[in-house]
PDB file of N, CA, C and O in Angstrom:
ATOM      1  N   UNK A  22      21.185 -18.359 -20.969  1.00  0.00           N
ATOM      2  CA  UNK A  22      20.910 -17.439 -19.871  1.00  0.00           C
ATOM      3  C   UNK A  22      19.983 -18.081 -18.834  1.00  0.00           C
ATOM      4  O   UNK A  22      19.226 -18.989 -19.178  1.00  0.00           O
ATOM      5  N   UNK A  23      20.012 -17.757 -17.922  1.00  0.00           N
ATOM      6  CA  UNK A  23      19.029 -18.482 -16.404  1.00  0.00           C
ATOM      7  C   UNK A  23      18.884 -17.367 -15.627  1.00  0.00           C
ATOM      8  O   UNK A  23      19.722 -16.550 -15.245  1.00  0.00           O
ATOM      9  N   UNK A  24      17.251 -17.475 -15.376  1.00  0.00           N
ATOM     10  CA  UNK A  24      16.518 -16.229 -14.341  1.00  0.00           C
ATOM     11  C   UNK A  24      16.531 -16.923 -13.100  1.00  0.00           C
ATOM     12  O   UNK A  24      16.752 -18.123 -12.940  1.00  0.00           O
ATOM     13  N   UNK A  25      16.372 -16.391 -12.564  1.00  0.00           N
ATOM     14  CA  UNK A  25      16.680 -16.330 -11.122  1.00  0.00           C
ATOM     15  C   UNK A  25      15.302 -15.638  -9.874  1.00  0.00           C
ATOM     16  O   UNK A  25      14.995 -14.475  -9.611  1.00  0.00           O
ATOM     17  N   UNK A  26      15.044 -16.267  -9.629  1.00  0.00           N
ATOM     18  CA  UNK A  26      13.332 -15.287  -9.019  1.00  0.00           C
ATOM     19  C   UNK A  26      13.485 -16.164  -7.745  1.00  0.00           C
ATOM     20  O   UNK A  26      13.396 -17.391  -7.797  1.00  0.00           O
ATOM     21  N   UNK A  27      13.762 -15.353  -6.396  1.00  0.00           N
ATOM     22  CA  UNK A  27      13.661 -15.812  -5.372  1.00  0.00           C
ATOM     23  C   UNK A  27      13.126 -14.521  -4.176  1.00  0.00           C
ATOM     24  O   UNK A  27      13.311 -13.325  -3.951  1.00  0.00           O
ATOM     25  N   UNK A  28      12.202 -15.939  -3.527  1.00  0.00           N
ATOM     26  CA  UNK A  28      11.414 -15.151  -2.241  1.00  0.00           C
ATOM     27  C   UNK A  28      13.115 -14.334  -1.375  1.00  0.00           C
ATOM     28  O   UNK A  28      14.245 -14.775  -1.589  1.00  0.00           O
ATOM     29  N   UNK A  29      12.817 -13.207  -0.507  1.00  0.00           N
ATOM     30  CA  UNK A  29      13.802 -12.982   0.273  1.00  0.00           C
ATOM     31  C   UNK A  29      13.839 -13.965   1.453  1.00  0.00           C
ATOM     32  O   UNK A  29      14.674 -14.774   1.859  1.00  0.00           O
ATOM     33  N   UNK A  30      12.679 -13.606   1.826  1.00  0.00           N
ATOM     34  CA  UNK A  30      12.007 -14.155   2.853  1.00  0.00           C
ATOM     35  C   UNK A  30      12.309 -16.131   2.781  1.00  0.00           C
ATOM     36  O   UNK A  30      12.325 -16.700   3.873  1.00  0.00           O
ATOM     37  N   UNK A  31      12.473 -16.798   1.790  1.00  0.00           N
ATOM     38  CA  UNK A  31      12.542 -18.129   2.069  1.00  0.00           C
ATOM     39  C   UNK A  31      13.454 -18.713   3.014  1.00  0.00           C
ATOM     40  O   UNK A  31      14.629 -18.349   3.068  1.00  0.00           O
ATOM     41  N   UNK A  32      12.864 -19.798   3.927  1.00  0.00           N
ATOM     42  CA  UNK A  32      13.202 -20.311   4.889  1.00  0.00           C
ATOM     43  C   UNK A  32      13.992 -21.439   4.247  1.00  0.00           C
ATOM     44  O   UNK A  32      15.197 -21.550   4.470  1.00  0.00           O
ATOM     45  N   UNK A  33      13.155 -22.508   3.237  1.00  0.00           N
ATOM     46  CA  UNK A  33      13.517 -23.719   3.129  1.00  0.00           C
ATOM     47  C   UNK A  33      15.115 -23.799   2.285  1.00  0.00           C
ATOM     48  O   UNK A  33      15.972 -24.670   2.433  1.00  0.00           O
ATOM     49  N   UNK A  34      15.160 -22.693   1.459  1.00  0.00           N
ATOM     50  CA  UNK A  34      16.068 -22.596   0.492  1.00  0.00           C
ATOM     51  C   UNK A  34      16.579 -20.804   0.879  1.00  0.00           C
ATOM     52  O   UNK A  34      15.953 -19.798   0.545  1.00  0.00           O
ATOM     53  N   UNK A  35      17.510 -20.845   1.440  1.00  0.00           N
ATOM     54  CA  UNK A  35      18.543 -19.367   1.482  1.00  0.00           C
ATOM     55  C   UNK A  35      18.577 -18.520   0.499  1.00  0.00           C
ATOM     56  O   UNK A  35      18.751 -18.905  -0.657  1.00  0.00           O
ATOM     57  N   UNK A  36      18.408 -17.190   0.833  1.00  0.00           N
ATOM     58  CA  UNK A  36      18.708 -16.264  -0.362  1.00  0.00           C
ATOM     59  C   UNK A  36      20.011 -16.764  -0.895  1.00  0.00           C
ATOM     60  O   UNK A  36      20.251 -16.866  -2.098  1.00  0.00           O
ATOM     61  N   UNK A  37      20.810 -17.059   0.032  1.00  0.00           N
ATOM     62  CA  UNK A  37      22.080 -16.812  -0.132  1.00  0.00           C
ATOM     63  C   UNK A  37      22.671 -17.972  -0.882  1.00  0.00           C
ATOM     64  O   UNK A  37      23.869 -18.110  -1.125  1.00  0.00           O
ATOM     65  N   UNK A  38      21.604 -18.877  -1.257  1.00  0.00           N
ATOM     66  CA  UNK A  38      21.858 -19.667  -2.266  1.00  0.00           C
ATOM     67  C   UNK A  38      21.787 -19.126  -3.487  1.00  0.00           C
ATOM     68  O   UNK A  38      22.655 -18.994  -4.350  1.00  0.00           O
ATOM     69  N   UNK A  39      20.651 -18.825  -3.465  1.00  0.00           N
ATOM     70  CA  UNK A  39      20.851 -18.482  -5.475  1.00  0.00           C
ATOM     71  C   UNK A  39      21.499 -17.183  -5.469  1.00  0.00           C
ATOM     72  O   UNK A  39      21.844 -16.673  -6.534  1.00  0.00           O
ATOM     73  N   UNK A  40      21.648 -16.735  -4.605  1.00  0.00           N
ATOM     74  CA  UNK A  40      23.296 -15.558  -4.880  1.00  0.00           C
ATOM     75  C   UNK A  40      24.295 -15.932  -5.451  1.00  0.00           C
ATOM     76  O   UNK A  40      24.837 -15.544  -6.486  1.00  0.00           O
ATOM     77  N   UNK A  41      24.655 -17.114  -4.371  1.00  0.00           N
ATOM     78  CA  UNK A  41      25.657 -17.794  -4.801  1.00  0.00           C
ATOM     79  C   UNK A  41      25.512 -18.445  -6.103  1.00  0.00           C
ATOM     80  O   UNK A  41      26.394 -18.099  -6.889  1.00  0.00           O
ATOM     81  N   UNK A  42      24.763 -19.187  -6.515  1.00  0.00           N
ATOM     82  CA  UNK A  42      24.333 -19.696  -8.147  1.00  0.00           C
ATOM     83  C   UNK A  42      24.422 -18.503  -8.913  1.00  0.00           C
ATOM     84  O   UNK A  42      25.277 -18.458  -9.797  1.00  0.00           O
ATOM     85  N   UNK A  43      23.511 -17.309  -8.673  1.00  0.00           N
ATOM     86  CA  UNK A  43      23.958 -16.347  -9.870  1.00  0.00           C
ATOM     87  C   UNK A  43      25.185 -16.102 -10.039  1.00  0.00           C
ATOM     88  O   UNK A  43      25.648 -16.195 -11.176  1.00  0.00           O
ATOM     89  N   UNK A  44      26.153 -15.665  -8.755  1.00  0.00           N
ATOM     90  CA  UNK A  44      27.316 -15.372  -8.830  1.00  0.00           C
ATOM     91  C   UNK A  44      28.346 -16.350  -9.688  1.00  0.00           C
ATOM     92  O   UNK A  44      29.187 -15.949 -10.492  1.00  0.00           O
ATOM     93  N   UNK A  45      28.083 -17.714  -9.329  1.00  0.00           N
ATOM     94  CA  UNK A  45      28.992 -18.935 -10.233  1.00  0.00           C
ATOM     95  C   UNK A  45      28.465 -18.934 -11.681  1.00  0.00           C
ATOM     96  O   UNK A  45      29.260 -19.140 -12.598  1.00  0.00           O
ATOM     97  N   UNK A  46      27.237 -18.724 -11.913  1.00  0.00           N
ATOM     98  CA  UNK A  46      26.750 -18.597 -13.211  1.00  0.00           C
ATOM     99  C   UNK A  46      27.751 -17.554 -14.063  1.00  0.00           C
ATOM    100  O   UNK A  46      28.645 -17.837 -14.860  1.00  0.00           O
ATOM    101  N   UNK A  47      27.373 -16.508 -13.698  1.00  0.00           N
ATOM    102  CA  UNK A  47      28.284 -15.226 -13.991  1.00  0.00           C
ATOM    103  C   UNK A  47      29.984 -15.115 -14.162  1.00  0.00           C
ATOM    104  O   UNK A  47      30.709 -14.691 -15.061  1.00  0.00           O
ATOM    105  N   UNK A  48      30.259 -15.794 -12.664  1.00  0.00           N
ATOM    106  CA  UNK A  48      31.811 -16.338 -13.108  1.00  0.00           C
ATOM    107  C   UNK A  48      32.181 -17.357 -14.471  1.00  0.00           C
ATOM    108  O   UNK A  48      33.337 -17.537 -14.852  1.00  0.00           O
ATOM    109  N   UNK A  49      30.923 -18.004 -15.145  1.00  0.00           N
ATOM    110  CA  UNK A  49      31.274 -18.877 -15.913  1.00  0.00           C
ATOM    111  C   UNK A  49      30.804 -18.845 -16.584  1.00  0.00           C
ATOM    112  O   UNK A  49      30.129 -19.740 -17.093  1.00  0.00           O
ATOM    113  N   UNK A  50      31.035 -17.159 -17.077  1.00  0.00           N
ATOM    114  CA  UNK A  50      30.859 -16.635 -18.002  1.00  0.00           C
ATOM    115  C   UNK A  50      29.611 -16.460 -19.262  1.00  0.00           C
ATOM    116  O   UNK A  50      29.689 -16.274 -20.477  1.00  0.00           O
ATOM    117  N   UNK A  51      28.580 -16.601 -18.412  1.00  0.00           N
ATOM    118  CA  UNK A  51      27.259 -17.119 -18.666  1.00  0.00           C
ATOM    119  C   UNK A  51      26.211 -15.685 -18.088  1.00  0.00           C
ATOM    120  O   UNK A  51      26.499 -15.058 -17.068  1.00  0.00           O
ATOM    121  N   UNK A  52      24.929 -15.340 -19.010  1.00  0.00           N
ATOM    122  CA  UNK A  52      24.016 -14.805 -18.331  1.00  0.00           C
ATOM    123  C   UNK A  52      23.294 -15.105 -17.105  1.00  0.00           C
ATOM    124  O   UNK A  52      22.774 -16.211 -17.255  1.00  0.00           O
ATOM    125  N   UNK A  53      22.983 -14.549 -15.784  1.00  0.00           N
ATOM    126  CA  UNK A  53      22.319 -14.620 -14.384  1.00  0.00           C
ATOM    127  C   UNK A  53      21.401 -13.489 -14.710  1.00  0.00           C
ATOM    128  O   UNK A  53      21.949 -12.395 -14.846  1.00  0.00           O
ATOM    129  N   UNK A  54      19.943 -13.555 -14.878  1.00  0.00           N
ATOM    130  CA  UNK A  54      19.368 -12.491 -14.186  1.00  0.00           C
ATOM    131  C   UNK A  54      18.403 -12.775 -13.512  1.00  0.00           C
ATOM    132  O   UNK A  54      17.575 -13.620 -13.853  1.00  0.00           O
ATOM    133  N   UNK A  55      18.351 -11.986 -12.250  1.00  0.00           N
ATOM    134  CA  UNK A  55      18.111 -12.072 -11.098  1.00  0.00           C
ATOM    135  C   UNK A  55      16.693 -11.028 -10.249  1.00  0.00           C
ATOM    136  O   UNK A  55      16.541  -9.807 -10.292  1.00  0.00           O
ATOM    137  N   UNK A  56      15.938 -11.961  -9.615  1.00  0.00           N
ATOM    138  CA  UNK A  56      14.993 -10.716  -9.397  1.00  0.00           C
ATOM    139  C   UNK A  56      14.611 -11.441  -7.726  1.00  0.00           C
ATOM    140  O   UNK A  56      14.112 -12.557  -7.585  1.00  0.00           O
ATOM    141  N   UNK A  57      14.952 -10.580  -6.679  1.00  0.00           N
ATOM    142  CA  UNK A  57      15.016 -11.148  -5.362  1.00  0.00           C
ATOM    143  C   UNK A  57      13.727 -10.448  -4.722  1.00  0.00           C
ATOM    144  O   UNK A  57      13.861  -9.226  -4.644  1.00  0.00           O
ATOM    145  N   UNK A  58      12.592 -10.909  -4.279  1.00  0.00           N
ATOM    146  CA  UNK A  58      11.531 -10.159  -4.051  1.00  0.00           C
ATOM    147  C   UNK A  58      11.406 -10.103  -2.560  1.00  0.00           C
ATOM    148  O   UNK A  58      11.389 -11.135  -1.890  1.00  0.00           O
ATOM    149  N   UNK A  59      11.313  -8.834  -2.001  1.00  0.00           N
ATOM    150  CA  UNK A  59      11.219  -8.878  -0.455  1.00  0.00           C
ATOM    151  C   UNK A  59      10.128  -8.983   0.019  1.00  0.00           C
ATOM    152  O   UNK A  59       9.297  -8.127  -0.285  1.00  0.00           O
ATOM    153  N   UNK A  60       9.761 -10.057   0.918  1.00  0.00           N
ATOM    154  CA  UNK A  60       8.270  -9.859   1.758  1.00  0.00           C
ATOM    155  C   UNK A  60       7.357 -11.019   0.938  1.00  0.00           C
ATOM    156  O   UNK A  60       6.139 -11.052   0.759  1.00  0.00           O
ATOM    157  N   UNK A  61       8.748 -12.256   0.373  1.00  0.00           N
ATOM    158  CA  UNK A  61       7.952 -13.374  -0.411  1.00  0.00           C
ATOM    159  C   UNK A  61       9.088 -14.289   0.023  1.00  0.00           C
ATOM    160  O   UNK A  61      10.304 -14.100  -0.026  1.00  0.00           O
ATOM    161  N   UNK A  62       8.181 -15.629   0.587  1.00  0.00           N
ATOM    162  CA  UNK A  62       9.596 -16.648   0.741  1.00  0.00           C
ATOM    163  C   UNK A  62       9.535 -17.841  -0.073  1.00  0.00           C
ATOM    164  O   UNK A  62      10.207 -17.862  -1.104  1.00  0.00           O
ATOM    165  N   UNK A  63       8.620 -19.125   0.334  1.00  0.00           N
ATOM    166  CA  UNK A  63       9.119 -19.948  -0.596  1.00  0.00           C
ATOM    167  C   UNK A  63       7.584 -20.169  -1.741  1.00  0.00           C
ATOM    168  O   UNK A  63       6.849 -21.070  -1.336  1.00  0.00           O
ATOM    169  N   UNK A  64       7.319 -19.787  -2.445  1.00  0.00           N
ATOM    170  CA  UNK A  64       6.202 -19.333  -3.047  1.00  0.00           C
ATOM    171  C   UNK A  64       5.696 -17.533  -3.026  1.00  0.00           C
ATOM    172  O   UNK A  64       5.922 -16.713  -2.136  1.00  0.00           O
ATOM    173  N   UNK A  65       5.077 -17.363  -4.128  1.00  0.00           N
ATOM    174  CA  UNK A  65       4.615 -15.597  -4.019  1.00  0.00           C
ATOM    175  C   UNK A  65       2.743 -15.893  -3.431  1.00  0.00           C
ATOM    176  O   UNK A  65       1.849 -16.580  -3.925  1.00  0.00           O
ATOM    177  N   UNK A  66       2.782 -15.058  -2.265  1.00  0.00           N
ATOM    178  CA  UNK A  66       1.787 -14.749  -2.217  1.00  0.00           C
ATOM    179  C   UNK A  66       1.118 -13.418  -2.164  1.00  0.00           C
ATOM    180  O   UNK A  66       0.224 -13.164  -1.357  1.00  0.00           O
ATOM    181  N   UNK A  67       1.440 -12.827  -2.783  1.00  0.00           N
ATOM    182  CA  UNK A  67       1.374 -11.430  -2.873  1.00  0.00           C
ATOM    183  C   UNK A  67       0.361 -11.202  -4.373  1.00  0.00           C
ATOM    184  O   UNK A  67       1.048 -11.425  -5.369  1.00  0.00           O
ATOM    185  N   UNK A  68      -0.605 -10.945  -4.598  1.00  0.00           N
ATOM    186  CA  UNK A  68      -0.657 -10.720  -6.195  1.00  0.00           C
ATOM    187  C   UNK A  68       0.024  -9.889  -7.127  1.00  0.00           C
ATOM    188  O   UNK A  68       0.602 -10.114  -8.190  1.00  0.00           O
ATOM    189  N   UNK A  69      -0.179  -8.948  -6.502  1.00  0.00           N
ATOM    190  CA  UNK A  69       0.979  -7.905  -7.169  1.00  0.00           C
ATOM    191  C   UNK A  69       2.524  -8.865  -7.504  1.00  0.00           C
ATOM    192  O   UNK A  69       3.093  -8.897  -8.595  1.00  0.00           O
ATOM    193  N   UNK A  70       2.878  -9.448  -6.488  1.00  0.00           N
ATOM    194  CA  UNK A  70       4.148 -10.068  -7.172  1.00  0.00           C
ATOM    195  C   UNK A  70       4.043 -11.583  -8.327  1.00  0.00           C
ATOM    196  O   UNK A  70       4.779 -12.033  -9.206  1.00  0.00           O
ATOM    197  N   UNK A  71       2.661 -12.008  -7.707  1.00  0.00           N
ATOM    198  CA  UNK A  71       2.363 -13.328  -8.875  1.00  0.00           C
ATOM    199  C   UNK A  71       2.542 -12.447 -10.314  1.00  0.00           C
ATOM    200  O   UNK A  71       3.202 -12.973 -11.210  1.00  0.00           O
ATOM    201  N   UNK A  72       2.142 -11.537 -10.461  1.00  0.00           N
ATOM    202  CA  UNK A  72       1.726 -11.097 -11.788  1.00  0.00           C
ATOM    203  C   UNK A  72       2.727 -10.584 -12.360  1.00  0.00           C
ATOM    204  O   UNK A  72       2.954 -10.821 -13.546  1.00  0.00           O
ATOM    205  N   UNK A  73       3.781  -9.512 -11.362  1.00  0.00           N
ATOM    206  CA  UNK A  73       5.235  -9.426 -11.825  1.00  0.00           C
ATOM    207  C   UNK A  73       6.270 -10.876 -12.344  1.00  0.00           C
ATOM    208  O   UNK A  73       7.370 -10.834 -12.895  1.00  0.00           O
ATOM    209  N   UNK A  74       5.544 -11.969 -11.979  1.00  0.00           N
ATOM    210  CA  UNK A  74       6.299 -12.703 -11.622  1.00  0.00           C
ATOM    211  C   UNK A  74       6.331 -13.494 -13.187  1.00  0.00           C
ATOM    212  O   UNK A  74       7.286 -13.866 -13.868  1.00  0.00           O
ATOM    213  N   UNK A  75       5.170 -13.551 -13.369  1.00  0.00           N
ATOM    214  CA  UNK A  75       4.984 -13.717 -14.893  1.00  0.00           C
ATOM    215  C   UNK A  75       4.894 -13.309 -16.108  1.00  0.00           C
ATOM    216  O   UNK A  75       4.830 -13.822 -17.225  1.00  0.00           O
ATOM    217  N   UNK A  76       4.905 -11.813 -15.457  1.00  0.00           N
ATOM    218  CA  UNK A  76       5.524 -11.031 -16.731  1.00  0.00           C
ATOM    219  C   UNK A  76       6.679 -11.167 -16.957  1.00  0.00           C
ATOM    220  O   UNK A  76       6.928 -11.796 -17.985  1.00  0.00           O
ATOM    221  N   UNK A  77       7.800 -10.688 -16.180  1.00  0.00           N
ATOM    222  CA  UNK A  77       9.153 -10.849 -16.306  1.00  0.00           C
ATOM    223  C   UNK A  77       9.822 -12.299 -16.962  1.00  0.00           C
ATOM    224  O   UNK A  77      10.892 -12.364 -17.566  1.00  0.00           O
ATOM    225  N   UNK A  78       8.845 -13.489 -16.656  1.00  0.00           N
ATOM    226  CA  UNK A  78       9.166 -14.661 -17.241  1.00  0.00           C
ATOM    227  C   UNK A  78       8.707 -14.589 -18.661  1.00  0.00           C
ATOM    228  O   UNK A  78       9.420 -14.902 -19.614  1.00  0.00           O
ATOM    229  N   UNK A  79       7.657 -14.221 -18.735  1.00  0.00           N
ATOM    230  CA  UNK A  79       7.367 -13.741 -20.149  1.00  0.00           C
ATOM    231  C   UNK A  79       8.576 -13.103 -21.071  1.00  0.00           C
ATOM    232  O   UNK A  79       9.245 -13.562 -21.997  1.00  0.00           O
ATOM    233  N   UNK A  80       8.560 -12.372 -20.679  1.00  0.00           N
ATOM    234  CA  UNK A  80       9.817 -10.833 -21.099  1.00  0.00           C
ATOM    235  C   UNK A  80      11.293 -11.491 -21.642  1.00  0.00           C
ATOM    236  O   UNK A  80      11.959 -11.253 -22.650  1.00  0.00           O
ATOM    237  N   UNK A  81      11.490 -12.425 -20.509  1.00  0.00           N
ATOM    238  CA  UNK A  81      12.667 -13.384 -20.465  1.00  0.00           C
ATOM    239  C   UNK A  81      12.670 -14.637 -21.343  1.00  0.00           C
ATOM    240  O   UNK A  81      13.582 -15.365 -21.734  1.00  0.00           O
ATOM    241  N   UNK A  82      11.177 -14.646 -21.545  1.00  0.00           N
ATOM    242  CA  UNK A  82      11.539 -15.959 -22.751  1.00  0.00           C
ATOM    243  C   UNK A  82      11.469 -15.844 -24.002  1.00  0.00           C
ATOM    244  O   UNK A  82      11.908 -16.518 -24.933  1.00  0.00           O
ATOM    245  N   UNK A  83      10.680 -14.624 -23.908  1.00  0.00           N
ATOM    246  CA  UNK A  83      10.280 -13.621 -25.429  1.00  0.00           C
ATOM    247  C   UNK A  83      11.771 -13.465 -25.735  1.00  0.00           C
ATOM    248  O   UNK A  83      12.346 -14.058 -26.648  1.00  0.00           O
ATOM    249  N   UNK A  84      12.288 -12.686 -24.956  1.00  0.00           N
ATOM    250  CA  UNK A  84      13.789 -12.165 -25.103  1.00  0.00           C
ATOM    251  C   UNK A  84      14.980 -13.044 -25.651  1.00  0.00           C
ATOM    252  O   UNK A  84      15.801 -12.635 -26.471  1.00  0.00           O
ATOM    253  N   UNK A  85      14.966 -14.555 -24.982  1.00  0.00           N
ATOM    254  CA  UNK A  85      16.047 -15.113 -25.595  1.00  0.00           C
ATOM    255  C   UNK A  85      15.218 -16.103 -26.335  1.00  0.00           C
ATOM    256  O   UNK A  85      16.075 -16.761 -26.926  1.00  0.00           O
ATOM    257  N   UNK A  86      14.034 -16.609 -26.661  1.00  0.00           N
ATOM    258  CA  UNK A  86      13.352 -17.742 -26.987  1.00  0.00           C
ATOM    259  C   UNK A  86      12.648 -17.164 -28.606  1.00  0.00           C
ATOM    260  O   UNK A  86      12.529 -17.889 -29.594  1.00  0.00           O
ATOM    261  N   UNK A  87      12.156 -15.348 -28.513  1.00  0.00           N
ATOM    262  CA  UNK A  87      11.264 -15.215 -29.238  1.00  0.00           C
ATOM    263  C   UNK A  87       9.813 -15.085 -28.671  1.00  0.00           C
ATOM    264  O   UNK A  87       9.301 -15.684 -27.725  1.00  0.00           O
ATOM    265  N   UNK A  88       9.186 -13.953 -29.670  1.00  0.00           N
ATOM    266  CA  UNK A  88       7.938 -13.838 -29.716  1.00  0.00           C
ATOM    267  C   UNK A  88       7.005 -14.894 -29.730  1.00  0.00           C
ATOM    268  O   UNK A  88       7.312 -15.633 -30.666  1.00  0.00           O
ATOM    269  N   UNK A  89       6.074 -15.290 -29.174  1.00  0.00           N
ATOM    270  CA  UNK A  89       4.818 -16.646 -29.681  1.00  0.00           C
ATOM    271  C   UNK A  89       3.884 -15.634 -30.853  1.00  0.00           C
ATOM    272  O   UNK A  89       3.522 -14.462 -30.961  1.00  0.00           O
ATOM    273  N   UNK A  90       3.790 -16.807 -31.538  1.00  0.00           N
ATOM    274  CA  UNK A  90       3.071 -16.037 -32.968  1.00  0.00           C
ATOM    275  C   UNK A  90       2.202 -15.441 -32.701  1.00  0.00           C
ATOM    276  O   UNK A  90       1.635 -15.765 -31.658  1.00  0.00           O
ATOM    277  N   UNK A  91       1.583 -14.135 -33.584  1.00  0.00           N
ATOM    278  CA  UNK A  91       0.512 -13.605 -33.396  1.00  0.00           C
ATOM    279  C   UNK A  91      -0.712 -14.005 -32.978  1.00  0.00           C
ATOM    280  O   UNK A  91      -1.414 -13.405 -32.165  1.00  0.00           O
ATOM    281  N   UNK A  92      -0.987 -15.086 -33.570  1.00  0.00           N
ATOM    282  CA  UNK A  92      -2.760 -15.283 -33.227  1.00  0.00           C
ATOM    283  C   UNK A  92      -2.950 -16.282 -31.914  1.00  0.00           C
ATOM    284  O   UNK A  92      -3.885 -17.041 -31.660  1.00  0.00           O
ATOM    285  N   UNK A  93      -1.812 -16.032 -31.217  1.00  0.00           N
ATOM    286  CA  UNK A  93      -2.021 -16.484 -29.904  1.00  0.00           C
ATOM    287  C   UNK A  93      -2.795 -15.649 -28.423  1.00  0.00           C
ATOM    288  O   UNK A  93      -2.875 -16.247 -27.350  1.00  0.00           O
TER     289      UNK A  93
END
């Protein structure tokens, strides 16, 4: 599976790129998930979104990777 976390706002690199990547991902028959943040382009500067930003990566690696052991 492959996450997908892109500014809307990015100049250097197009939304409409990793659209397109999720979309071919997906055609090929593979997990895309995707989280497109508006009002962030090529980096988060928002805190509120840094912190979403690492939870969800969290969430996502817990999810297909596993828990990190307890006494972490």
């Amino acid at each position: 599976p492959v996450l997908l976390i892109h500014g809307v706002d990015d100049r250097r690199a197009p939304l409409v790129h990793a659209q397109r990547l999720c979309d071919a991902i997906t055609a090929a028959g593979k997990a895309c998930e995707h989280w497109f943040v508006p009002d962030e382009a090529h980096g988060f500067w928002d805190q509120q979104h840094r912190i979403e930003l690492y939870e969800r990566i969290l969430t996502f690696l817990e999810a297909h990777l596993g828990a990190p052991p307890a006494d972490r």
